[in-house]
Amino acid sequence: MKKIVFFFSILVLTTTLSFAQSPRIDIDIIIGNRPPAPSEAQLMRAEEAKHPNITKAIRDIEMSMRALHDAPDDFGGHKGQAEADLKQAWISLRKALYFRLYKDTH
């Protein structure tokens, strides 16, 4: 009887531990393909509060992207490349900021 109880206890413990994971957010949130759910947004705000310099850099890039997008000229085609570069920098900074919250598969 003791063996059965012990075996059952081990089974329950391993099952519980296999489902216990640290909080995660999806990469689609980080790259801007979908908005975060309220619980995900809360996790993200906590990371932002811990790293104000990266958060400020992200906000600065967002302002730069808007300003460049609103510029009246295409600057000989360089505007499009600059927009793509800023978007990639934005994604890289977000990956850096939220790396604890997602599993990087790239």
mmCIF file of N, CA, C and O in Angstrom:
data_model
loop_
_atom_site.group_PDB
_atom_site.id
_atom_site.type_symbol
_atom_site.label_atom_id
_atom_site.label_comp_id
_atom_site.label_asym_id
_atom_site.label_seq_id
_atom_site.Cartn_x
_atom_site.Cartn_y
_atom_site.Cartn_z
ATOM 1 N N MET A 1 0.822 -1.203 0.000
ATOM 2 C CA MET A 1 0.000 0.000 0.000
ATOM 3 C C MET A 1 0.863 1.263 0.000
ATOM 4 O O MET A 1 0.544 2.217 -0.677
ATOM 5 N N LYS A 2 1.937 1.205 0.794
ATOM 6 C CA LYS A 2 2.822 2.366 0.862
ATOM 7 C C LYS A 2 3.472 2.635 -0.492
ATOM 8 O O LYS A 2 3.678 3.783 -0.868
ATOM 9 N N LYS A 3 3.779 1.570 -1.227
ATOM 10 C CA LYS A 3 4.393 1.736 -2.543
ATOM 11 C C LYS A 3 3.431 2.417 -3.508
ATOM 12 O O LYS A 3 3.833 3.256 -4.308
ATOM 13 N N ILE A 4 2.169 2.079 -3.431
ATOM 14 C CA ILE A 4 1.175 2.677 -4.309
ATOM 15 C C ILE A 4 1.009 4.161 -3.994
ATOM 16 O O ILE A 4 0.968 5.000 -4.893
ATOM 17 N N VAL A 5 0.936 4.504 -2.730
ATOM 18 C CA VAL A 5 0.807 5.905 -2.320
ATOM 19 C C VAL A 5 2.057 6.685 -2.736
ATOM 20 O O VAL A 5 1.964 7.799 -3.258
ATOM 21 N N PHE A 6 3.226 6.101 -2.532
ATOM 22 C CA PHE A 6 4.473 6.756 -2.914
ATOM 23 C C PHE A 6 4.518 6.969 -4.433
ATOM 24 O O PHE A 6 4.850 8.048 -4.911
ATOM 25 N N PHE A 7 4.191 5.936 -5.191
ATOM 26 C CA PHE A 7 4.188 6.038 -6.648
ATOM 27 C C PHE A 7 3.192 7.095 -7.119
ATOM 28 O O PHE A 7 3.498 7.912 -7.981
ATOM 29 N N PHE A 8 2.010 7.108 -6.546
ATOM 30 C CA PHE A 8 0.997 8.094 -6.911
ATOM 31 C C PHE A 8 1.458 9.514 -6.574
ATOM 32 O O PHE A 8 1.261 10.440 -7.342
ATOM 33 N N SER A 9 2.094 9.667 -5.427
ATOM 34 C CA SER A 9 2.612 10.988 -5.026
ATOM 35 C C SER A 9 3.665 11.483 -6.007
ATOM 36 O O SER A 9 3.670 12.653 -6.394
ATOM 37 N N ILE A 10 4.559 10.610 -6.415
ATOM 38 C CA ILE A 10 5.596 10.979 -7.381
ATOM 39 C C ILE A 10 4.956 11.347 -8.726
ATOM 40 O O ILE A 10 5.349 12.319 -9.358
ATOM 41 N N LEU A 11 3.969 10.588 -9.130
ATOM 42 C CA LEU A 11 3.273 10.865 -10.378
ATOM 43 C C LEU A 11 2.603 12.235 -10.358
ATOM 44 O O LEU A 11 2.728 13.014 -11.304
ATOM 45 N N VAL A 12 1.914 12.545 -9.281
ATOM 46 C CA VAL A 12 1.252 13.843 -9.151
ATOM 47 C C VAL A 12 2.278 14.968 -9.128
ATOM 48 O O VAL A 12 2.108 15.997 -9.781
ATOM 49 N N LEU A 13 3.359 14.788 -8.417
ATOM 50 C CA LEU A 13 4.401 15.814 -8.327
ATOM 51 C C LEU A 13 5.037 16.077 -9.681
ATOM 52 O O LEU A 13 5.195 17.235 -10.081
ATOM 53 N N THR A 14 5.392 15.036 -10.405
ATOM 54 C CA THR A 14 6.021 15.253 -11.714
ATOM 55 C C THR A 14 5.054 15.875 -12.713
ATOM 56 O O THR A 14 5.448 16.708 -13.526
ATOM 57 N N THR A 15 3.796 15.496 -12.638
ATOM 58 C CA THR A 15 2.798 16.095 -13.521
ATOM 59 C C THR A 15 2.631 17.576 -13.219
ATOM 60 O O THR A 15 2.580 18.415 -14.125
ATOM 61 N N THR A 16 2.576 17.905 -11.952
ATOM 62 C CA THR A 16 2.433 19.305 -11.544
ATOM 63 C C THR A 16 3.639 20.129 -11.985
ATOM 64 O O THR A 16 3.488 21.226 -12.520
ATOM 65 N N LEU A 17 4.828 19.609 -11.780
ATOM 66 C CA LEU A 17 6.033 20.341 -12.155
ATOM 67 C C LEU A 17 6.168 20.491 -13.665
ATOM 68 O O LEU A 17 6.698 21.495 -14.145
ATOM 69 N N SER A 18 5.697 19.527 -14.424
ATOM 70 C CA SER A 18 5.814 19.638 -15.875
ATOM 71 C C SER A 18 4.915 20.736 -16.436
ATOM 72 O O SER A 18 5.209 21.325 -17.464
ATOM 73 N N PHE A 19 3.817 21.024 -15.745
ATOM 74 C CA PHE A 19 2.929 22.088 -16.195
ATOM 75 C C PHE A 19 3.285 23.444 -15.603
ATOM 76 O O PHE A 19 2.810 24.466 -16.074
ATOM 77 N N ALA A 20 4.107 23.472 -14.586
ATOM 78 C CA ALA A 20 4.499 24.733 -13.955
ATOM 79 C C ALA A 20 5.615 25.363 -14.780
ATOM 80 O O ALA A 20 6.727 24.870 -14.807
ATOM 81 N N GLN A 21 5.309 26.434 -15.481
ATOM 82 C CA GLN A 21 6.285 27.139 -16.295
ATOM 83 C C GLN A 21 6.288 28.604 -15.903
ATOM 84 O O GLN A 21 5.315 29.118 -15.381
ATOM 85 N N SER A 22 7.402 29.238 -16.186
ATOM 86 C CA SER A 22 7.454 30.668 -15.927
ATOM 87 C C SER A 22 6.540 31.375 -16.920
ATOM 88 O O SER A 22 6.254 30.862 -17.992
ATOM 89 N N PRO A 23 6.089 32.577 -16.580
ATOM 90 C CA PRO A 23 5.172 33.288 -17.476
ATOM 91 C C PRO A 23 5.830 33.581 -18.819
ATOM 92 O O PRO A 23 7.002 33.912 -18.888
ATOM 93 N N ARG A 24 5.066 33.441 -19.881
ATOM 94 C CA ARG A 24 5.573 33.649 -21.233
ATOM 95 C C ARG A 24 4.631 34.564 -22.008
ATOM 96 O O ARG A 24 3.437 34.599 -21.745
ATOM 97 N N ILE A 25 5.212 35.274 -22.957
ATOM 98 C CA ILE A 25 4.409 36.014 -23.924
ATOM 99 C C ILE A 25 4.822 35.527 -25.300
ATOM 100 O O ILE A 25 5.932 35.056 -25.514
ATOM 101 N N ASP A 26 3.923 35.652 -26.239
ATOM 102 C CA ASP A 26 4.151 35.159 -27.583
ATOM 103 C C ASP A 26 5.017 36.135 -28.372
ATOM 104 O O ASP A 26 4.953 37.350 -28.165
ATOM 105 N N ILE A 27 5.813 35.610 -29.280
ATOM 106 C CA ILE A 27 6.671 36.458 -30.103
ATOM 107 C C ILE A 27 5.845 37.422 -30.953
ATOM 108 O O ILE A 27 6.302 38.513 -31.285
ATOM 109 N N ASP A 28 4.607 37.041 -31.297
ATOM 110 C CA ASP A 28 3.745 37.942 -32.074
ATOM 111 C C ASP A 28 3.457 39.237 -31.332
ATOM 112 O O ASP A 28 3.254 40.278 -31.957
ATOM 113 N N ILE A 29 3.437 39.195 -30.036
ATOM 114 C CA ILE A 29 3.244 40.412 -29.237
ATOM 115 C C ILE A 29 4.489 41.284 -29.343
ATOM 116 O O ILE A 29 4.399 42.492 -29.534
ATOM 117 N N ILE A 30 5.638 40.670 -29.227
ATOM 118 C CA ILE A 30 6.889 41.418 -29.225
ATOM 119 C C ILE A 30 7.125 42.111 -30.563
ATOM 120 O O ILE A 30 7.553 43.260 -30.602
ATOM 121 N N ILE A 31 6.814 41.436 -31.656
ATOM 122 C CA ILE A 31 7.072 42.056 -32.959
ATOM 123 C C ILE A 31 5.908 42.904 -33.445
ATOM 124 O O ILE A 31 5.962 43.468 -34.526
ATOM 125 N N GLY A 32 4.867 43.017 -32.628
ATOM 126 C CA GLY A 32 3.779 43.941 -32.929
ATOM 127 C C GLY A 32 2.666 43.384 -33.795
ATOM 128 O O GLY A 32 1.871 44.151 -34.328
ATOM 129 N N ASN A 33 2.589 42.066 -33.939
ATOM 130 C CA ASN A 33 1.528 41.480 -34.765
ATOM 131 C C ASN A 33 0.192 41.382 -34.048
ATOM 132 O O ASN A 33 -0.837 41.276 -34.700
ATOM 133 N N ARG A 34 0.203 41.372 -32.730
ATOM 134 C CA ARG A 34 -1.051 41.355 -31.977
ATOM 135 C C ARG A 34 -0.845 42.059 -30.650
ATOM 136 O O ARG A 34 0.258 42.070 -30.115
ATOM 137 N N PRO A 35 -1.910 42.644 -30.122
ATOM 138 C CA PRO A 35 -1.792 43.324 -28.822
ATOM 139 C C PRO A 35 -1.751 42.297 -27.687
ATOM 140 O O PRO A 35 -2.297 41.198 -27.811
ATOM 141 N N PRO A 36 -1.129 42.664 -26.591
ATOM 142 C CA PRO A 36 -1.068 41.728 -25.464
ATOM 143 C C PRO A 36 -2.399 41.638 -24.732
ATOM 144 O O PRO A 36 -3.163 42.596 -24.681
ATOM 145 N N ALA A 37 -2.650 40.473 -24.154
ATOM 146 C CA ALA A 37 -3.792 40.299 -23.264
ATOM 147 C C ALA A 37 -3.485 41.059 -21.972
ATOM 148 O O ALA A 37 -2.327 41.405 -21.711
ATOM 149 N N PRO A 38 -4.482 41.343 -21.149
ATOM 150 C CA PRO A 38 -4.228 42.100 -19.913
ATOM 151 C C PRO A 38 -3.147 41.484 -19.025
ATOM 152 O O PRO A 38 -2.302 42.203 -18.484
ATOM 153 N N SER A 39 -3.133 40.179 -18.880
ATOM 154 C CA SER A 39 -2.108 39.547 -18.032
ATOM 155 C C SER A 39 -0.720 39.684 -18.665
ATOM 156 O O SER A 39 0.273 39.884 -17.968
ATOM 157 N N GLU A 40 -0.663 39.591 -20.001
ATOM 158 C CA GLU A 40 0.610 39.761 -20.686
ATOM 159 C C GLU A 40 1.094 41.206 -20.592
ATOM 160 O O GLU A 40 2.281 41.457 -20.396
ATOM 161 N N ALA A 41 0.178 42.141 -20.712
ATOM 162 C CA ALA A 41 0.532 43.556 -20.603
ATOM 163 C C ALA A 41 1.094 43.869 -19.221
ATOM 164 O O ALA A 41 2.034 44.660 -19.091
ATOM 165 N N GLN A 42 0.545 43.233 -18.211
ATOM 166 C CA GLN A 42 1.035 43.447 -16.845
ATOM 167 C C GLN A 42 2.477 42.946 -16.717
ATOM 168 O O GLN A 42 3.324 43.621 -16.118
ATOM 169 N N LEU A 43 2.770 41.785 -17.277
ATOM 170 C CA LEU A 43 4.140 41.262 -17.255
ATOM 171 C C LEU A 43 5.089 42.198 -18.000
ATOM 172 O O LEU A 43 6.204 42.454 -17.546
ATOM 173 N N MET A 44 4.622 42.723 -19.131
ATOM 174 C CA MET A 44 5.457 43.613 -19.929
ATOM 175 C C MET A 44 5.740 44.925 -19.192
ATOM 176 O O MET A 44 6.871 45.421 -19.211
ATOM 177 N N ARG A 45 4.728 45.467 -18.540
ATOM 178 C CA ARG A 45 4.925 46.711 -17.771
ATOM 179 C C ARG A 45 5.933 46.511 -16.644
ATOM 180 O O ARG A 45 6.743 47.406 -16.346
ATOM 181 N N ALA A 46 5.916 45.340 -16.035
ATOM 182 C CA ALA A 46 6.884 45.058 -14.963
ATOM 183 C C ALA A 46 8.306 45.060 -15.514
ATOM 184 O O ALA A 46 9.223 45.608 -14.882
ATOM 185 N N GLU A 47 8.500 44.466 -16.677
ATOM 186 C CA GLU A 47 9.830 44.476 -17.295
ATOM 187 C C GLU A 47 10.237 45.893 -17.690
ATOM 188 O O GLU A 47 11.393 46.278 -17.537
ATOM 189 N N GLU A 48 9.298 46.665 -18.207
ATOM 190 C CA GLU A 48 9.595 48.048 -18.592
ATOM 191 C C GLU A 48 10.028 48.875 -17.392
ATOM 192 O O GLU A 48 10.933 49.704 -17.497
ATOM 193 N N ALA A 49 9.402 48.647 -16.255
ATOM 194 C CA ALA A 49 9.760 49.396 -15.044
ATOM 195 C C ALA A 49 11.162 49.036 -14.558
ATOM 196 O O ALA A 49 11.870 49.875 -14.004
ATOM 197 N N LYS A 50 11.578 47.807 -14.797
ATOM 198 C CA LYS A 50 12.909 47.367 -14.366
ATOM 199 C C LYS A 50 14.016 47.919 -15.257
ATOM 200 O O LYS A 50 15.165 47.994 -14.835
ATOM 201 N N HIS A 51 13.674 48.277 -16.503
ATOM 202 C CA HIS A 51 14.690 48.683 -17.479
ATOM 203 C C HIS A 51 14.259 49.975 -18.188
ATOM 204 O O HIS A 51 13.911 49.967 -19.373
ATOM 205 N N PRO A 52 14.298 51.110 -17.480
ATOM 206 C CA PRO A 52 13.804 52.361 -18.057
ATOM 207 C C PRO A 52 14.621 52.861 -19.250
ATOM 208 O O PRO A 52 14.065 53.515 -20.136
ATOM 209 N N ASN A 53 15.906 52.568 -19.313
ATOM 210 C CA ASN A 53 16.708 53.050 -20.439
ATOM 211 C C ASN A 53 16.319 52.365 -21.740
ATOM 212 O O ASN A 53 16.203 53.020 -22.784
ATOM 213 N N ILE A 54 16.113 51.055 -21.700
ATOM 214 C CA ILE A 54 15.679 50.349 -22.908
ATOM 215 C C ILE A 54 14.272 50.803 -23.286
ATOM 216 O O ILE A 54 13.973 51.001 -24.464
ATOM 217 N N THR A 55 13.420 50.978 -22.286
ATOM 218 C CA THR A 55 12.056 51.434 -22.550
ATOM 219 C C THR A 55 12.071 52.797 -23.226
ATOM 220 O O THR A 55 11.336 53.034 -24.193
ATOM 221 N N LYS A 56 12.932 53.701 -22.766
ATOM 222 C CA LYS A 56 13.036 55.024 -23.380
ATOM 223 C C LYS A 56 13.547 54.921 -24.814
ATOM 224 O O LYS A 56 13.042 55.606 -25.714
ATOM 225 N N ALA A 57 14.506 54.040 -25.044
ATOM 226 C CA ALA A 57 15.029 53.863 -26.400
ATOM 227 C C ALA A 57 13.934 53.349 -27.337
ATOM 228 O O ALA A 57 13.829 53.797 -28.490
ATOM 229 N N ILE A 58 13.097 52.452 -26.852
ATOM 230 C CA ILE A 58 11.983 51.948 -27.658
ATOM 231 C C ILE A 58 11.025 53.084 -27.993
ATOM 232 O O ILE A 58 10.580 53.227 -29.141
ATOM 233 N N ARG A 59 10.691 53.909 -27.008
ATOM 234 C CA ARG A 59 9.778 55.038 -27.248
ATOM 235 C C ARG A 59 10.385 56.037 -28.233
ATOM 236 O O ARG A 59 9.686 56.572 -29.095
ATOM 237 N N ASP A 60 11.685 56.272 -28.118
ATOM 238 C CA ASP A 60 12.359 57.186 -29.053
ATOM 239 C C ASP A 60 12.291 56.656 -30.488
ATOM 240 O O ASP A 60 12.061 57.417 -31.432
ATOM 241 N N ILE A 61 12.494 55.361 -30.653
ATOM 242 C CA ILE A 61 12.409 54.767 -31.990
ATOM 243 C C ILE A 61 10.987 54.870 -32.524
ATOM 244 O O ILE A 61 10.779 55.158 -33.710
ATOM 245 N N GLU A 62 9.991 54.641 -31.654
ATOM 246 C CA GLU A 62 8.595 54.772 -32.093
ATOM 247 C C GLU A 62 8.304 56.185 -32.582
ATOM 248 O O GLU A 62 7.649 56.369 -33.622
ATOM 249 N N MET A 63 8.807 57.193 -31.866
ATOM 250 C CA MET A 63 8.611 58.581 -32.296
ATOM 251 C C MET A 63 9.338 58.843 -33.610
ATOM 252 O O MET A 63 8.813 59.535 -34.493
ATOM 253 N N SER A 64 10.526 58.290 -33.766
ATOM 254 C CA SER A 64 11.282 58.451 -35.012
ATOM 255 C C SER A 64 10.560 57.795 -36.181
ATOM 256 O O SER A 64 10.527 58.338 -37.290
ATOM 257 N N MET A 65 9.981 56.630 -35.949
ATOM 258 C CA MET A 65 9.244 55.944 -37.014
ATOM 259 C C MET A 65 8.044 56.772 -37.464
ATOM 260 O O MET A 65 7.779 56.883 -38.667
ATOM 261 N N ARG A 66 7.336 57.371 -36.497
ATOM 262 C CA ARG A 66 6.184 58.214 -36.857
ATOM 263 C C ARG A 66 6.631 59.448 -37.628
ATOM 264 O O ARG A 66 6.018 59.821 -38.635
ATOM 265 N N ALA A 67 7.693 60.089 -37.161
ATOM 266 C CA ALA A 67 8.184 61.295 -37.829
ATOM 267 C C ALA A 67 8.658 60.978 -39.242
ATOM 268 O O ALA A 67 8.365 61.731 -40.194
ATOM 269 N N LEU A 68 9.363 59.884 -39.413
ATOM 270 C CA LEU A 68 9.840 59.508 -40.736
ATOM 271 C C LEU A 68 8.679 59.145 -41.656
ATOM 272 O O LEU A 68 8.653 59.537 -42.822
ATOM 273 N N HIS A 69 7.711 58.443 -41.128
ATOM 274 C CA HIS A 69 6.538 58.062 -41.924
ATOM 275 C C HIS A 69 5.773 59.295 -42.413
ATOM 276 O O HIS A 69 5.268 59.316 -43.530
ATOM 277 N N ASP A 70 5.709 60.314 -41.563
ATOM 278 C CA ASP A 70 4.976 61.534 -41.902
ATOM 279 C C ASP A 70 5.783 62.491 -42.778
ATOM 280 O O ASP A 70 5.247 63.512 -43.224
ATOM 281 N N ALA A 71 7.046 62.190 -43.035
ATOM 282 C CA ALA A 71 7.872 63.059 -43.882
ATOM 283 C C ALA A 71 7.301 63.087 -45.296
ATOM 284 O O ALA A 71 6.856 62.062 -45.813
ATOM 285 N N PRO A 72 7.316 64.258 -45.946
ATOM 286 C CA PRO A 72 6.636 64.418 -47.229
ATOM 287 C C PRO A 72 7.364 63.812 -48.424
ATOM 288 O O PRO A 72 6.771 63.640 -49.480
ATOM 289 N N ASP A 73 8.610 63.479 -48.313
ATOM 290 C CA ASP A 73 9.398 63.019 -49.452
ATOM 291 C C ASP A 73 9.810 61.563 -49.228
ATOM 292 O O ASP A 73 9.754 61.051 -48.113
ATOM 293 N N ASP A 74 10.256 60.877 -50.297
ATOM 294 C CA ASP A 74 10.759 59.509 -50.129
ATOM 295 C C ASP A 74 12.282 59.472 -50.075
ATOM 296 O O ASP A 74 12.880 58.418 -49.920
ATOM 297 N N PHE A 75 12.909 60.626 -50.209
ATOM 298 C CA PHE A 75 14.350 60.797 -50.069
ATOM 299 C C PHE A 75 15.123 59.833 -50.957
ATOM 300 O O PHE A 75 16.062 59.161 -50.522
ATOM 301 N N GLY A 76 14.699 59.774 -52.212
ATOM 302 C CA GLY A 76 15.408 58.939 -53.186
ATOM 303 C C GLY A 76 15.315 57.452 -52.878
ATOM 304 O O GLY A 76 16.205 56.692 -53.242
ATOM 305 N N GLY A 77 14.271 57.036 -52.190
ATOM 306 C CA GLY A 77 14.094 55.627 -51.844
ATOM 307 C C GLY A 77 14.699 55.231 -50.511
ATOM 308 O O GLY A 77 14.508 54.118 -50.037
ATOM 309 N N HIS A 78 15.429 56.132 -49.907
ATOM 310 C CA HIS A 78 16.083 55.817 -48.633
ATOM 311 C C HIS A 78 15.116 55.826 -47.462
ATOM 312 O O HIS A 78 15.392 55.228 -46.419
ATOM 313 N N LYS A 79 13.995 56.490 -47.629
ATOM 314 C CA LYS A 79 13.005 56.538 -46.546
ATOM 315 C C LYS A 79 12.504 55.126 -46.216
ATOM 316 O O LYS A 79 12.406 54.754 -45.047
ATOM 317 N N GLY A 80 12.215 54.356 -47.235
ATOM 318 C CA GLY A 80 11.735 52.988 -47.021
ATOM 319 C C GLY A 80 12.756 52.129 -46.296
ATOM 320 O O GLY A 80 12.408 51.359 -45.395
ATOM 321 N N GLN A 81 14.014 52.253 -46.684
ATOM 322 C CA GLN A 81 15.068 51.484 -46.014
ATOM 323 C C GLN A 81 15.229 51.936 -44.570
ATOM 324 O O GLN A 81 15.401 51.114 -43.671
ATOM 325 N N ALA A 82 15.164 53.234 -44.336
ATOM 326 C CA ALA A 82 15.278 53.752 -42.970
ATOM 327 C C ALA A 82 14.113 53.263 -42.107
ATOM 328 O O ALA A 82 14.302 52.903 -40.942
ATOM 329 N N GLU A 83 12.897 53.228 -42.685
ATOM 330 C CA GLU A 83 11.743 52.715 -41.938
ATOM 331 C C GLU A 83 11.928 51.244 -41.585
ATOM 332 O O GLU A 83 11.640 50.831 -40.455
ATOM 333 N N ALA A 84 12.437 50.463 -42.527
ATOM 334 C CA ALA A 84 12.679 49.038 -42.261
ATOM 335 C C ALA A 84 13.751 48.852 -41.190
ATOM 336 O O ALA A 84 13.622 47.990 -40.310
ATOM 337 N N ASP A 85 14.798 49.667 -41.258
ATOM 338 C CA ASP A 85 15.868 49.579 -40.257
ATOM 339 C C ASP A 85 15.367 49.956 -38.865
ATOM 340 O O ASP A 85 15.722 49.308 -37.875
ATOM 341 N N LEU A 86 14.553 51.005 -38.794
ATOM 342 C CA LEU A 86 13.998 51.403 -37.496
ATOM 343 C C LEU A 86 13.072 50.322 -36.938
ATOM 344 O O LEU A 86 13.105 50.037 -35.737
ATOM 345 N N LYS A 87 12.288 49.702 -37.801
ATOM 346 C CA LYS A 87 11.391 48.628 -37.361
ATOM 347 C C LYS A 87 12.209 47.461 -36.808
ATOM 348 O O LYS A 87 11.875 46.898 -35.760
ATOM 349 N N GLN A 88 13.298 47.104 -37.483
ATOM 350 C CA GLN A 88 14.142 46.009 -37.011
ATOM 351 C C GLN A 88 14.809 46.366 -35.679
ATOM 352 O O GLN A 88 14.911 45.525 -34.788
ATOM 353 N N ALA A 89 15.246 47.596 -35.539
ATOM 354 C CA ALA A 89 15.835 48.034 -34.273
ATOM 355 C C ALA A 89 14.800 47.981 -33.150
ATOM 356 O O ALA A 89 15.101 47.571 -32.021
ATOM 357 N N TRP A 90 13.578 48.393 -33.457
ATOM 358 C CA TRP A 90 12.479 48.358 -32.483
ATOM 359 C C TRP A 90 12.223 46.932 -32.021
ATOM 360 O O TRP A 90 12.105 46.660 -30.824
ATOM 361 N N ILE A 91 12.161 45.997 -32.973
ATOM 362 C CA ILE A 91 11.939 44.593 -32.630
ATOM 363 C C ILE A 91 13.095 44.053 -31.803
ATOM 364 O O ILE A 91 12.893 43.350 -30.800
ATOM 365 N N SER A 92 14.317 44.381 -32.170
ATOM 366 C CA SER A 92 15.485 43.900 -31.420
ATOM 367 C C SER A 92 15.480 44.405 -29.984
ATOM 368 O O SER A 92 15.784 43.652 -29.054
ATOM 369 N N LEU A 93 15.145 45.675 -29.801
ATOM 370 C CA LEU A 93 15.078 46.214 -28.446
ATOM 371 C C LEU A 93 13.968 45.556 -27.635
ATOM 372 O O LEU A 93 14.140 45.276 -26.446
ATOM 373 N N ARG A 94 12.834 45.310 -28.261
ATOM 374 C CA ARG A 94 11.733 44.635 -27.558
ATOM 375 C C ARG A 94 12.116 43.206 -27.194
ATOM 376 O O ARG A 94 11.795 42.722 -26.116
ATOM 377 N N LYS A 95 12.822 42.516 -28.074
ATOM 378 C CA LYS A 95 13.301 41.171 -27.749
ATOM 379 C C LYS A 95 14.261 41.226 -26.562
ATOM 380 O O LYS A 95 14.221 40.363 -25.688
ATOM 381 N N ALA A 96 15.118 42.220 -26.550
ATOM 382 C CA ALA A 96 16.054 42.366 -25.433
ATOM 383 C C ALA A 96 15.304 42.644 -24.132
ATOM 384 O O ALA A 96 15.606 42.045 -23.093
ATOM 385 N N LEU A 97 14.336 43.547 -24.191
ATOM 386 C CA LEU A 97 13.601 43.929 -22.988
ATOM 387 C C LEU A 97 12.777 42.783 -22.435
ATOM 388 O O LEU A 97 12.735 42.551 -21.233
ATOM 389 N N TYR A 98 12.125 42.038 -23.308
ATOM 390 C CA TYR A 98 11.192 41.001 -22.860
ATOM 391 C C TYR A 98 11.771 39.590 -22.952
ATOM 392 O O TYR A 98 11.026 38.629 -22.918
ATOM 393 N N PHE A 99 13.110 39.459 -23.043
ATOM 394 C CA PHE A 99 13.681 38.138 -23.270
ATOM 395 C C PHE A 99 13.346 37.148 -22.175
ATOM 396 O O PHE A 99 13.264 35.953 -22.413
ATOM 397 N N ARG A 100 13.118 37.620 -20.969
ATOM 398 C CA ARG A 100 12.745 36.715 -19.875
ATOM 399 C C ARG A 100 11.324 36.180 -20.031
ATOM 400 O O ARG A 100 10.959 35.196 -19.412
ATOM 401 N N LEU A 101 10.522 36.849 -20.843
ATOM 402 C CA LEU A 101 9.111 36.508 -20.962
ATOM 403 C C LEU A 101 8.778 35.663 -22.181
ATOM 404 O O LEU A 101 7.644 35.252 -22.348
ATOM 405 N N TYR A 102 9.734 35.413 -23.064
ATOM 406 C CA TYR A 102 9.440 34.579 -24.227
ATOM 407 C C TYR A 102 10.619 33.664 -24.506
ATOM 408 O O TYR A 102 11.735 33.901 -24.073
ATOM 409 N N LYS A 103 10.322 32.610 -25.203
ATOM 410 C CA LYS A 103 11.375 31.664 -25.577
ATOM 411 C C LYS A 103 11.825 32.004 -26.972
ATOM 412 O O LYS A 103 11.066 31.886 -27.936
ATOM 413 N N ASP A 104 13.054 32.453 -27.108
ATOM 414 C CA ASP A 104 13.600 32.858 -28.402
ATOM 415 C C ASP A 104 13.956 31.602 -29.210
ATOM 416 O O ASP A 104 14.761 30.802 -28.782
ATOM 417 N N THR A 105 13.340 31.468 -30.366
ATOM 418 C CA THR A 105 13.618 30.312 -31.226
ATOM 419 C C THR A 105 14.381 30.726 -32.475
ATOM 420 O O THR A 105 14.510 29.951 -33.404
ATOM 421 N N HIS A 106 14.868 31.965 -32.516
ATOM 422 C CA HIS A 106 15.597 32.441 -33.706
ATOM 423 C C HIS A 106 17.071 32.392 -33.465
ATOM 424 O O HIS A 106 17.577 32.658 -32.469
#
